[in-house]
Amino acid sequence: MTLDFAIPLASEIDRNVTAALEEDLGPGDLSADLVDAGRLARATVVSRETGVLCGCAWFEACVRRLDPQARIVWQAADGERIAAGQTLCTIEAKARALLSAERSALNFLQLLSAVASKVRRYADAIAGTGAAVVDTRKTLPGLRLAQKYAVRCGGGGNHRLALWDAILIKENHIHAAGGIAPALAAARRIATAAGERCQFIQIEVESLDELDAALAAGATMILLDNFTLEMMREAARRNAGRAVLEASGNVSLESIRAIAETGVQRISVGALTKDVKALDLSMRFVD
C-alpha cells in the first residue's frame, strides 16, 4: 500500500527508523551485551487484542538495521483485521539485534496498528452512507506520513499532508483577506502559481450565510465547522452537489453515523491520529 504524496514512503520509513534507533540505542545497548554476540534467536510477535495490523515495514526496518540478514515471515499484512492471540510474524535473527530493536520496532507497530484499528471502527460505522472519514494535521510530530499511511490502512482517507500541498482557508485567513470572496480569489492565484504542488482549495464556514457566500464565490470544497445536524442537512440541500462538503468538529464514534447521513461527503476527525491508545502487541523469544 502506498500514498499519493510527493515524499516517497520508503525514505520516510528510513528517517523514522533512524531517529528511533538513535534515540534508544545512543552509543550502545548495555543490556544486550548480556547475550553472546554470536547467538541466534527465534521470536514471535503476538496480538493481545483485536484490531487492524499496520506498520510492518517500520518493524522490519528496525530489525534489519541491526541485523541485515534477519528473516521475518508475516502471517498477516497491513490493513488486515487481526484477532486476540493471533501470531503476526516469526523472526530469526541475531539475539542482540532482536533485543536492541524490540522496543522501537514494537513502538511503530503498536502505534500504527492502533491508528488503523481506530479508523476502521469509524469507517465501519458509516459504511453504506457514501461519506468517508478523513484525517487532519493533528499528528504526532515527526510521524505524520506514517500515521496518514495508517489511516489509509484502516479504510479512511487523507486530508492535506501539510501546509505546503493544499490551501485551507480558515476564519483568520478570511478576516485578514477581507472576506470570503477575496480570500478565495487570492487562494486561486496562489494555487495557480504553486502548480501541481497545490492539490486543492478548501474554505471553512461557520454558518449557513457563510456557506451561501462561499458557494456564490465558486468554492468547490467547503468545511462545515461545528455545524449541527440540522444545519448540515440544510447545507447539503443548499449545496445541491456543487461543492464537496466536509463536516468537522466534535465528531465521535457515537455521532459519526448521523453526521454521514446528513449528505456530507467527508468527515474529518482529529482524534484518529491525536488520541490513540497503542494496540497491545508482544514479542517473545521461542525455542
PDB file of C-alpha atoms in Angstrom:
ATOM      1  CA  MET A   1       0.000   0.000   0.000  1.00  0.00           C
ATOM      2  CA  THR A   2       1.380   3.416  -0.935  1.00  0.00           C
ATOM      3  CA  LEU A   3       0.388   7.031  -0.513  1.00  0.00           C
ATOM      4  CA  ASP A   4      -0.017   9.511  -3.321  1.00  0.00           C
ATOM      5  CA  PHE A   5       2.258  12.084  -1.710  1.00  0.00           C
ATOM      6  CA  ALA A   6       5.392  13.760  -3.006  1.00  0.00           C
ATOM      7  CA  ILE A   7       7.532  12.230  -0.245  1.00  0.00           C
ATOM      8  CA  PRO A   8       8.382   8.567  -1.002  1.00  0.00           C
ATOM      9  CA  LEU A   9       7.217   6.338   1.822  1.00  0.00           C
ATOM     10  CA  ALA A  10      10.486   4.345   1.803  1.00  0.00           C
ATOM     11  CA  SER A  11      12.549   7.426   2.594  1.00  0.00           C
ATOM     12  CA  GLU A  12      10.146   8.384   5.362  1.00  0.00           C
ATOM     13  CA  ILE A  13      10.419   4.929   6.929  1.00  0.00           C
ATOM     14  CA  ASP A  14      14.202   5.229   6.829  1.00  0.00           C
ATOM     15  CA  ARG A  15      14.038   8.658   8.513  1.00  0.00           C
ATOM     16  CA  ASN A  16      11.623   7.455  11.205  1.00  0.00           C
ATOM     17  CA  VAL A  17      13.649   4.341  11.999  1.00  0.00           C
ATOM     18  CA  THR A  18      16.965   6.202  12.086  1.00  0.00           C
ATOM     19  CA  ALA A  19      15.570   8.688  14.594  1.00  0.00           C
ATOM     20  CA  ALA A  20      14.000   5.970  16.755  1.00  0.00           C
ATOM     21  CA  LEU A  21      17.106   3.792  16.955  1.00  0.00           C
ATOM     22  CA  GLU A  22      19.449   6.705  17.566  1.00  0.00           C
ATOM     23  CA  GLU A  23      17.167   7.857  20.366  1.00  0.00           C
ATOM     24  CA  ASP A  24      17.010   4.432  22.003  1.00  0.00           C
ATOM     25  CA  LEU A  25      20.477   2.981  21.410  1.00  0.00           C
ATOM     26  CA  GLY A  26      22.723   6.034  21.683  1.00  0.00           C
ATOM     27  CA  PRO A  27      26.328   4.835  21.987  1.00  0.00           C
ATOM     28  CA  GLY A  28      25.226   1.209  22.547  1.00  0.00           C
ATOM     29  CA  ASP A  29      22.750  -1.150  24.212  1.00  0.00           C
ATOM     30  CA  LEU A  30      24.314  -2.111  27.543  1.00  0.00           C
ATOM     31  CA  SER A  31      21.660  -4.710  28.373  1.00  0.00           C
ATOM     32  CA  ALA A  32      22.077  -6.576  25.076  1.00  0.00           C
ATOM     33  CA  ASP A  33      25.733  -7.216  25.945  1.00  0.00           C
ATOM     34  CA  LEU A  34      24.467  -9.786  28.436  1.00  0.00           C
ATOM     35  CA  VAL A  35      23.934 -12.080  25.421  1.00  0.00           C
ATOM     36  CA  ASP A  36      26.709 -13.738  23.445  1.00  0.00           C
ATOM     37  CA  ALA A  37      27.372 -11.828  20.221  1.00  0.00           C
ATOM     38  CA  GLY A  38      27.089 -14.938  18.055  1.00  0.00           C
ATOM     39  CA  ARG A  39      23.846 -16.272  19.440  1.00  0.00           C
ATOM     40  CA  LEU A  40      20.884 -16.569  17.076  1.00  0.00           C
ATOM     41  CA  ALA A  41      17.298 -16.368  18.279  1.00  0.00           C
ATOM     42  CA  ARG A  42      13.745 -17.002  17.146  1.00  0.00           C
ATOM     43  CA  ALA A  43      10.852 -14.843  18.245  1.00  0.00           C
ATOM     44  CA  THR A  44       7.184 -14.296  17.530  1.00  0.00           C
ATOM     45  CA  VAL A  45       5.017 -11.196  17.679  1.00  0.00           C
ATOM     46  CA  VAL A  46       1.523 -11.873  19.018  1.00  0.00           C
ATOM     47  CA  SER A  47      -1.525  -9.628  19.197  1.00  0.00           C
ATOM     48  CA  ARG A  48      -3.212  -9.443  22.586  1.00  0.00           C
ATOM     49  CA  GLU A  49      -6.353  -7.780  21.204  1.00  0.00           C
ATOM     50  CA  THR A  50      -8.387  -7.446  18.038  1.00  0.00           C
ATOM     51  CA  GLY A  51      -7.604  -4.690  15.564  1.00  0.00           C
ATOM     52  CA  VAL A  52      -6.080  -3.875  12.196  1.00  0.00           C
ATOM     53  CA  LEU A  53      -2.410  -4.502  11.505  1.00  0.00           C
ATOM     54  CA  CYS A  54      -0.231  -1.643  10.273  1.00  0.00           C
ATOM     55  CA  GLY A  55       3.464  -0.775  10.327  1.00  0.00           C
ATOM     56  CA  CYS A  56       5.122  -3.976   9.107  1.00  0.00           C
ATOM     57  CA  ALA A  57       7.701  -2.070   7.039  1.00  0.00           C
ATOM     58  CA  TRP A  58       8.731   0.074  10.016  1.00  0.00           C
ATOM     59  CA  PHE A  59       9.040  -3.031  12.200  1.00  0.00           C
ATOM     60  CA  GLU A  60      11.165  -4.831   9.631  1.00  0.00           C
ATOM     61  CA  ALA A  61      13.400  -1.797   9.080  1.00  0.00           C
ATOM     62  CA  CYS A  62      14.193  -1.585  12.803  1.00  0.00           C
ATOM     63  CA  VAL A  63      15.228  -5.244  12.976  1.00  0.00           C
ATOM     64  CA  ARG A  64      17.146  -5.301   9.697  1.00  0.00           C
ATOM     65  CA  ARG A  65      19.017  -2.108  10.520  1.00  0.00           C
ATOM     66  CA  LEU A  66      20.707  -4.092  13.302  1.00  0.00           C
ATOM     67  CA  ASP A  67      20.779  -7.469  11.529  1.00  0.00           C
ATOM     68  CA  PRO A  68      20.545  -7.208   7.727  1.00  0.00           C
ATOM     69  CA  GLN A  69      20.275 -10.999   7.497  1.00  0.00           C
ATOM     70  CA  ALA A  70      17.236 -11.234   9.750  1.00  0.00           C
ATOM     71  CA  ARG A  71      14.412 -13.391   8.415  1.00  0.00           C
ATOM     72  CA  ILE A  72      10.872 -12.154   9.116  1.00  0.00           C
ATOM     73  CA  VAL A  73       7.801 -14.075   7.973  1.00  0.00           C
ATOM     74  CA  TRP A  74       4.462 -12.297   8.322  1.00  0.00           C
ATOM     75  CA  GLN A  75       1.218 -14.172   8.864  1.00  0.00           C
ATOM     76  CA  ALA A  76      -0.852 -11.006   8.367  1.00  0.00           C
ATOM     77  CA  ALA A  77      -0.434  -7.873   6.243  1.00  0.00           C
ATOM     78  CA  ASP A  78      -1.021  -4.158   6.676  1.00  0.00           C
ATOM     79  CA  GLY A  79      -4.719  -3.378   6.520  1.00  0.00           C
ATOM     80  CA  GLU A  80      -5.870  -6.850   7.609  1.00  0.00           C
ATOM     81  CA  ARG A  81      -8.016  -7.415  10.666  1.00  0.00           C
ATOM     82  CA  ILE A  82      -6.240  -9.350  13.417  1.00  0.00           C
ATOM     83  CA  ALA A  83      -7.567 -11.293  16.396  1.00  0.00           C
ATOM     84  CA  ALA A  84      -6.530 -11.568  20.015  1.00  0.00           C
ATOM     85  CA  GLY A  85      -3.957 -14.338  20.400  1.00  0.00           C
ATOM     86  CA  GLN A  86      -3.005 -14.276  16.725  1.00  0.00           C
ATOM     87  CA  THR A  87       0.651 -14.701  15.765  1.00  0.00           C
ATOM     88  CA  LEU A  88       1.544 -11.837  13.458  1.00  0.00           C
ATOM     89  CA  CYS A  89       5.066 -12.838  12.450  1.00  0.00           C
ATOM     90  CA  THR A  90       8.045 -15.037  13.245  1.00  0.00           C
ATOM     91  CA  ILE A  91      11.591 -13.703  13.308  1.00  0.00           C
ATOM     92  CA  GLU A  92      15.002 -15.356  13.075  1.00  0.00           C
ATOM     93  CA  ALA A  93      17.905 -13.022  13.788  1.00  0.00           C
ATOM     94  CA  LYS A  94      20.895 -12.329  15.984  1.00  0.00           C
ATOM     95  CA  ALA A  95      19.709 -12.252  19.566  1.00  0.00           C
ATOM     96  CA  ARG A  96      21.428  -8.956  20.342  1.00  0.00           C
ATOM     97  CA  ALA A  97      19.837  -7.308  17.310  1.00  0.00           C
ATOM     98  CA  LEU A  98      16.383  -8.504  18.309  1.00  0.00           C
ATOM     99  CA  LEU A  99      16.791  -7.306  21.881  1.00  0.00           C
ATOM    100  CA  SER A 100      18.038  -3.887  20.790  1.00  0.00           C
ATOM    101  CA  ALA A 101      15.421  -3.397  18.063  1.00  0.00           C
ATOM    102  CA  GLU A 102      12.465  -4.784  20.008  1.00  0.00           C
ATOM    103  CA  ARG A 103      11.130  -1.615  21.631  1.00  0.00           C
ATOM    104  CA  SER A 104      11.496   0.668  18.613  1.00  0.00           C
ATOM    105  CA  ALA A 105      10.057  -1.961  16.284  1.00  0.00           C
ATOM    106  CA  LEU A 106       7.063  -2.597  18.548  1.00  0.00           C
ATOM    107  CA  ASN A 107       6.510   1.114  19.146  1.00  0.00           C
ATOM    108  CA  PHE A 108       5.943   1.636  15.436  1.00  0.00           C
ATOM    109  CA  LEU A 109       3.807  -1.477  15.027  1.00  0.00           C
ATOM    110  CA  GLN A 110       1.665  -0.765  18.082  1.00  0.00           C
ATOM    111  CA  LEU A 111       1.100   2.911  17.265  1.00  0.00           C
ATOM    112  CA  LEU A 112       0.318   2.478  13.580  1.00  0.00           C
ATOM    113  CA  SER A 113      -1.881  -0.564  14.214  1.00  0.00           C
ATOM    114  CA  ALA A 114      -3.747   1.472  16.827  1.00  0.00           C
ATOM    115  CA  VAL A 115      -4.419   4.255  14.319  1.00  0.00           C
ATOM    116  CA  ALA A 116      -5.546   1.793  11.643  1.00  0.00           C
ATOM    117  CA  SER A 117      -7.767  -0.014  14.151  1.00  0.00           C
ATOM    118  CA  LYS A 118      -9.424   3.200  15.299  1.00  0.00           C
ATOM    119  CA  VAL A 119     -10.014   4.380  11.738  1.00  0.00           C
ATOM    120  CA  ARG A 120     -11.535   1.006  10.874  1.00  0.00           C
ATOM    121  CA  ARG A 121     -14.119   1.433  13.640  1.00  0.00           C
ATOM    122  CA  TYR A 122     -15.072   4.878  12.312  1.00  0.00           C
ATOM    123  CA  ALA A 123     -15.150   3.679   8.699  1.00  0.00           C
ATOM    124  CA  ASP A 124     -17.322   0.696   9.621  1.00  0.00           C
ATOM    125  CA  ALA A 125     -19.717   2.993  11.480  1.00  0.00           C
ATOM    126  CA  ILE A 126     -20.541   4.953   8.295  1.00  0.00           C
ATOM    127  CA  ALA A 127     -20.460   2.055   5.832  1.00  0.00           C
ATOM    128  CA  GLY A 128     -23.052   2.432   3.095  1.00  0.00           C
ATOM    129  CA  THR A 129     -23.664   6.160   3.594  1.00  0.00           C
ATOM    130  CA  GLY A 130     -21.421   7.391   0.792  1.00  0.00           C
ATOM    131  CA  ALA A 131     -19.373   9.519   3.205  1.00  0.00           C
ATOM    132  CA  ALA A 132     -15.693   8.993   4.003  1.00  0.00           C
ATOM    133  CA  VAL A 133     -13.793   9.580   7.221  1.00  0.00           C
ATOM    134  CA  VAL A 134     -10.556  11.562   6.805  1.00  0.00           C
ATOM    135  CA  ASP A 135      -7.656  12.601   8.992  1.00  0.00           C
ATOM    136  CA  THR A 136      -6.229  16.037   9.894  1.00  0.00           C
ATOM    137  CA  ARG A 137      -2.817  17.560  10.652  1.00  0.00           C
ATOM    138  CA  LYS A 138      -3.234  16.628  14.337  1.00  0.00           C
ATOM    139  CA  THR A 139      -0.484  14.027  14.175  1.00  0.00           C
ATOM    140  CA  LEU A 140       2.489  13.125  16.361  1.00  0.00           C
ATOM    141  CA  PRO A 141       5.497  15.319  15.460  1.00  0.00           C
ATOM    142  CA  GLY A 142       7.790  13.535  13.027  1.00  0.00           C
ATOM    143  CA  LEU A 143       5.327  10.732  12.301  1.00  0.00           C
ATOM    144  CA  ARG A 144       2.744  12.449  10.096  1.00  0.00           C
ATOM    145  CA  LEU A 145       3.247  10.415   6.948  1.00  0.00           C
ATOM    146  CA  ALA A 146       3.388   7.183   8.953  1.00  0.00           C
ATOM    147  CA  GLN A 147       0.098   7.989  10.664  1.00  0.00           C
ATOM    148  CA  LYS A 148      -1.556   9.065   7.431  1.00  0.00           C
ATOM    149  CA  TYR A 149      -0.487   5.753   5.915  1.00  0.00           C
ATOM    150  CA  ALA A 150      -2.115   4.008   8.880  1.00  0.00           C
ATOM    151  CA  VAL A 151      -5.319   5.949   8.245  1.00  0.00           C
ATOM    152  CA  ARG A 152      -5.395   4.520   4.720  1.00  0.00           C
ATOM    153  CA  CYS A 153      -4.791   1.018   6.074  1.00  0.00           C
ATOM    154  CA  GLY A 154      -7.803   1.428   8.334  1.00  0.00           C
ATOM    155  CA  GLY A 155     -10.116   2.386   5.489  1.00  0.00           C
ATOM    156  CA  GLY A 156     -10.016   6.162   5.883  1.00  0.00           C
ATOM    157  CA  GLY A 157      -8.849   8.948   3.609  1.00  0.00           C
ATOM    158  CA  ASN A 158      -6.207  11.643   3.900  1.00  0.00           C
ATOM    159  CA  HIS A 159      -6.780  15.367   4.094  1.00  0.00           C
ATOM    160  CA  ARG A 160      -3.831  17.579   3.100  1.00  0.00           C
ATOM    161  CA  LEU A 161      -0.439  16.315   4.145  1.00  0.00           C
ATOM    162  CA  ALA A 162       0.854  19.652   5.398  1.00  0.00           C
ATOM    163  CA  LEU A 163       0.685  23.396   4.837  1.00  0.00           C
ATOM    164  CA  TRP A 164       2.583  23.148   1.570  1.00  0.00           C
ATOM    165  CA  ASP A 165       0.383  20.846  -0.518  1.00  0.00           C
ATOM    166  CA  ALA A 166      -3.104  22.400  -0.280  1.00  0.00           C
ATOM    167  CA  ILE A 167      -4.909  25.551   0.845  1.00  0.00           C
ATOM    168  CA  LEU A 168      -7.382  25.534   3.726  1.00  0.00           C
ATOM    169  CA  ILE A 169      -8.881  28.998   4.231  1.00  0.00           C
ATOM    170  CA  LYS A 170      -9.891  29.338   7.868  1.00  0.00           C
ATOM    171  CA  GLU A 171     -11.602  32.081   9.877  1.00  0.00           C
ATOM    172  CA  ASN A 172      -8.460  34.158  10.432  1.00  0.00           C
ATOM    173  CA  HIS A 173      -7.465  33.893   6.774  1.00  0.00           C
ATOM    174  CA  ILE A 174     -10.909  35.150   5.757  1.00  0.00           C
ATOM    175  CA  HIS A 175     -10.706  38.037   8.201  1.00  0.00           C
ATOM    176  CA  ALA A 176      -7.223  39.047   7.076  1.00  0.00           C
ATOM    177  CA  ALA A 177      -8.129  38.793   3.377  1.00  0.00           C
ATOM    178  CA  GLY A 178     -11.228  40.964   3.721  1.00  0.00           C
ATOM    179  CA  GLY A 179     -13.947  38.353   3.290  1.00  0.00           C
ATOM    180  CA  ILE A 180     -14.826  35.021   1.711  1.00  0.00           C
ATOM    181  CA  ALA A 181     -14.779  36.120  -1.924  1.00  0.00           C
ATOM    182  CA  PRO A 182     -11.424  37.974  -1.703  1.00  0.00           C
ATOM    183  CA  ALA A 183      -9.897  35.049   0.216  1.00  0.00           C
ATOM    184  CA  LEU A 184     -10.971  32.554  -2.455  1.00  0.00           C
ATOM    185  CA  ALA A 185      -9.731  34.812  -5.243  1.00  0.00           C
ATOM    186  CA  ALA A 186      -6.333  35.140  -3.570  1.00  0.00           C
ATOM    187  CA  ALA A 187      -6.194  31.389  -2.971  1.00  0.00           C
ATOM    188  CA  ARG A 188      -6.781  30.691  -6.658  1.00  0.00           C
ATOM    189  CA  ARG A 189      -3.898  32.977  -7.615  1.00  0.00           C
ATOM    190  CA  ILE A 190      -1.615  31.258  -5.113  1.00  0.00           C
ATOM    191  CA  ALA A 191      -2.698  27.800  -6.272  1.00  0.00           C
ATOM    192  CA  THR A 192      -2.018  28.687  -9.894  1.00  0.00           C
ATOM    193  CA  ALA A 193       1.463  29.915  -9.009  1.00  0.00           C
ATOM    194  CA  ALA A 194       2.150  26.755  -6.973  1.00  0.00           C
ATOM    195  CA  GLY A 195       1.192  24.487  -9.881  1.00  0.00           C
ATOM    196  CA  GLU A 196       0.794  20.792  -9.180  1.00  0.00           C
ATOM    197  CA  ARG A 197       2.001  21.230  -5.605  1.00  0.00           C
ATOM    198  CA  CYS A 198      -1.404  22.623  -4.575  1.00  0.00           C
ATOM    199  CA  GLN A 199      -3.825  19.709  -4.502  1.00  0.00           C
ATOM    200  CA  PHE A 200      -6.994  21.627  -3.631  1.00  0.00           C
ATOM    201  CA  ILE A 201      -8.517  24.774  -2.153  1.00  0.00           C
ATOM    202  CA  GLN A 202     -10.958  24.388   0.734  1.00  0.00           C
ATOM    203  CA  ILE A 203     -12.708  27.093   2.729  1.00  0.00           C
ATOM    204  CA  GLU A 204     -14.099  26.814   6.241  1.00  0.00           C
ATOM    205  CA  VAL A 205     -17.539  28.258   7.035  1.00  0.00           C
ATOM    206  CA  GLU A 206     -19.244  28.672  10.393  1.00  0.00           C
ATOM    207  CA  SER A 207     -22.799  29.483   9.322  1.00  0.00           C
ATOM    208  CA  LEU A 208     -25.264  28.895   6.523  1.00  0.00           C
ATOM    209  CA  ASP A 209     -24.852  32.505   5.404  1.00  0.00           C
ATOM    210  CA  GLU A 210     -21.115  31.920   5.028  1.00  0.00           C
ATOM    211  CA  LEU A 211     -21.888  28.719   3.112  1.00  0.00           C
ATOM    212  CA  ASP A 212     -24.025  30.718   0.681  1.00  0.00           C
ATOM    213  CA  ALA A 213     -21.231  33.254   0.270  1.00  0.00           C
ATOM    214  CA  ALA A 214     -18.656  30.533  -0.393  1.00  0.00           C
ATOM    215  CA  LEU A 215     -20.877  28.871  -2.998  1.00  0.00           C
ATOM    216  CA  ALA A 216     -21.552  32.213  -4.660  1.00  0.00           C
ATOM    217  CA  ALA A 217     -17.793  32.778  -4.873  1.00  0.00           C
ATOM    218  CA  GLY A 218     -17.313  29.421  -6.627  1.00  0.00           C
ATOM    219  CA  ALA A 219     -15.939  27.294  -3.774  1.00  0.00           C
ATOM    220  CA  THR A 220     -15.510  23.631  -4.722  1.00  0.00           C
ATOM    221  CA  MET A 221     -14.596  22.264  -1.250  1.00  0.00           C
ATOM    222  CA  ILE A 222     -16.244  23.597   1.893  1.00  0.00           C
ATOM    223  CA  LEU A 223     -15.535  22.671   5.520  1.00  0.00           C
ATOM    224  CA  LEU A 224     -18.587  22.926   7.784  1.00  0.00           C
ATOM    225  CA  ASP A 225     -17.144  23.868  11.150  1.00  0.00           C
ATOM    226  CA  ASN A 226     -19.165  22.693  14.167  1.00  0.00           C
ATOM    227  CA  PHE A 227     -22.487  22.647  12.308  1.00  0.00           C
ATOM    228  CA  THR A 228     -25.458  20.984  13.977  1.00  0.00           C
ATOM    229  CA  LEU A 229     -27.063  18.017  12.225  1.00  0.00           C
ATOM    230  CA  GLU A 230     -29.936  20.233  11.135  1.00  0.00           C
ATOM    231  CA  MET A 231     -27.505  22.795   9.708  1.00  0.00           C
ATOM    232  CA  MET A 232     -25.600  20.055   7.868  1.00  0.00           C
ATOM    233  CA  ARG A 233     -28.783  18.781   6.259  1.00  0.00           C
ATOM    234  CA  GLU A 234     -29.689  22.285   5.174  1.00  0.00           C
ATOM    235  CA  ALA A 235     -26.144  22.847   3.906  1.00  0.00           C
ATOM    236  CA  ALA A 236     -26.396  19.709   1.772  1.00  0.00           C
ATOM    237  CA  ARG A 237     -29.732  20.911   0.390  1.00  0.00           C
ATOM    238  CA  ARG A 238     -28.387  24.370  -0.486  1.00  0.00           C
ATOM    239  CA  ASN A 239     -25.195  22.957  -1.908  1.00  0.00           C
ATOM    240  CA  ALA A 240     -27.073  20.653  -4.302  1.00  0.00           C
ATOM    241  CA  GLY A 241     -23.886  18.859  -5.285  1.00  0.00           C
ATOM    242  CA  ARG A 242     -21.929  21.967  -6.307  1.00  0.00           C
ATOM    243  CA  ALA A 243     -19.098  21.543  -3.805  1.00  0.00           C
ATOM    244  CA  VAL A 244     -17.614  18.748  -1.708  1.00  0.00           C
ATOM    245  CA  LEU A 245     -18.885  19.227   1.840  1.00  0.00           C
ATOM    246  CA  GLU A 246     -16.796  18.166   4.823  1.00  0.00           C
ATOM    247  CA  ALA A 247     -18.051  18.096   8.402  1.00  0.00           C
ATOM    248  CA  SER A 248     -15.628  18.856  11.214  1.00  0.00           C
ATOM    249  CA  GLY A 249     -15.708  19.435  14.942  1.00  0.00           C
ATOM    250  CA  ASN A 250     -16.613  17.230  17.918  1.00  0.00           C
ATOM    251  CA  VAL A 251     -17.056  14.087  15.841  1.00  0.00           C
ATOM    252  CA  SER A 252     -17.208  10.873  17.855  1.00  0.00           C
ATOM    253  CA  LEU A 253     -17.765   7.215  17.091  1.00  0.00           C
ATOM    254  CA  GLU A 254     -21.268   7.616  18.503  1.00  0.00           C
ATOM    255  CA  SER A 255     -22.164  10.643  16.374  1.00  0.00           C
ATOM    256  CA  ILE A 256     -20.448   9.940  13.061  1.00  0.00           C
ATOM    257  CA  ARG A 257     -23.243   7.832  11.528  1.00  0.00           C
ATOM    258  CA  ALA A 258     -25.819  10.591  11.984  1.00  0.00           C
ATOM    259  CA  ILE A 259     -23.384  13.111  10.513  1.00  0.00           C
ATOM    260  CA  ALA A 260     -22.755  10.918   7.482  1.00  0.00           C
ATOM    261  CA  GLU A 261     -26.478  10.591   6.874  1.00  0.00           C
ATOM    262  CA  THR A 262     -26.909  14.387   6.502  1.00  0.00           C
ATOM    263  CA  GLY A 263     -25.438  14.273   2.993  1.00  0.00           C
ATOM    264  CA  VAL A 264     -21.855  15.455   3.588  1.00  0.00           C
ATOM    265  CA  GLN A 265     -19.179  13.662   1.584  1.00  0.00           C
ATOM    266  CA  ARG A 266     -16.303  13.834   4.078  1.00  0.00           C
ATOM    267  CA  ILE A 267     -15.989  13.844   7.861  1.00  0.00           C
ATOM    268  CA  SER A 268     -12.659  14.881   9.370  1.00  0.00           C
ATOM    269  CA  VAL A 269     -11.660  13.524  12.788  1.00  0.00           C
ATOM    270  CA  GLY A 270      -8.527  14.752  14.543  1.00  0.00           C
ATOM    271  CA  ALA A 271      -8.814  12.015  17.165  1.00  0.00           C
ATOM    272  CA  LEU A 272      -7.899   9.372  14.582  1.00  0.00           C
ATOM    273  CA  THR A 273      -4.232  10.316  14.936  1.00  0.00           C
ATOM    274  CA  LYS A 274      -4.154  12.523  18.039  1.00  0.00           C
ATOM    275  CA  ASP A 275      -5.881  10.436  20.705  1.00  0.00           C
ATOM    276  CA  VAL A 276      -4.570   6.927  20.177  1.00  0.00           C
ATOM    277  CA  LYS A 277      -4.075   4.035  22.594  1.00  0.00           C
ATOM    278  CA  ALA A 278      -1.380   1.617  21.424  1.00  0.00           C
ATOM    279  CA  LEU A 279      -2.566  -1.797  20.297  1.00  0.00           C
ATOM    280  CA  ASP A 280      -1.374  -4.482  22.711  1.00  0.00           C
ATOM    281  CA  LEU A 281       1.288  -6.487  20.864  1.00  0.00           C
ATOM    282  CA  SER A 282       4.052  -8.599  22.360  1.00  0.00           C
ATOM    283  CA  MET A 283       7.357 -10.084  21.164  1.00  0.00           C
ATOM    284  CA  ARG A 284       8.539 -13.303  22.818  1.00  0.00           C
ATOM    285  CA  PHE A 285      11.645 -15.398  22.239  1.00  0.00           C
ATOM    286  CA  VAL A 286      10.853 -19.036  21.487  1.00  0.00           C
ATOM    287  CA  ASP A 287      12.936 -22.228  21.443  1.00  0.00           C
TER     288      ASP A 287
END
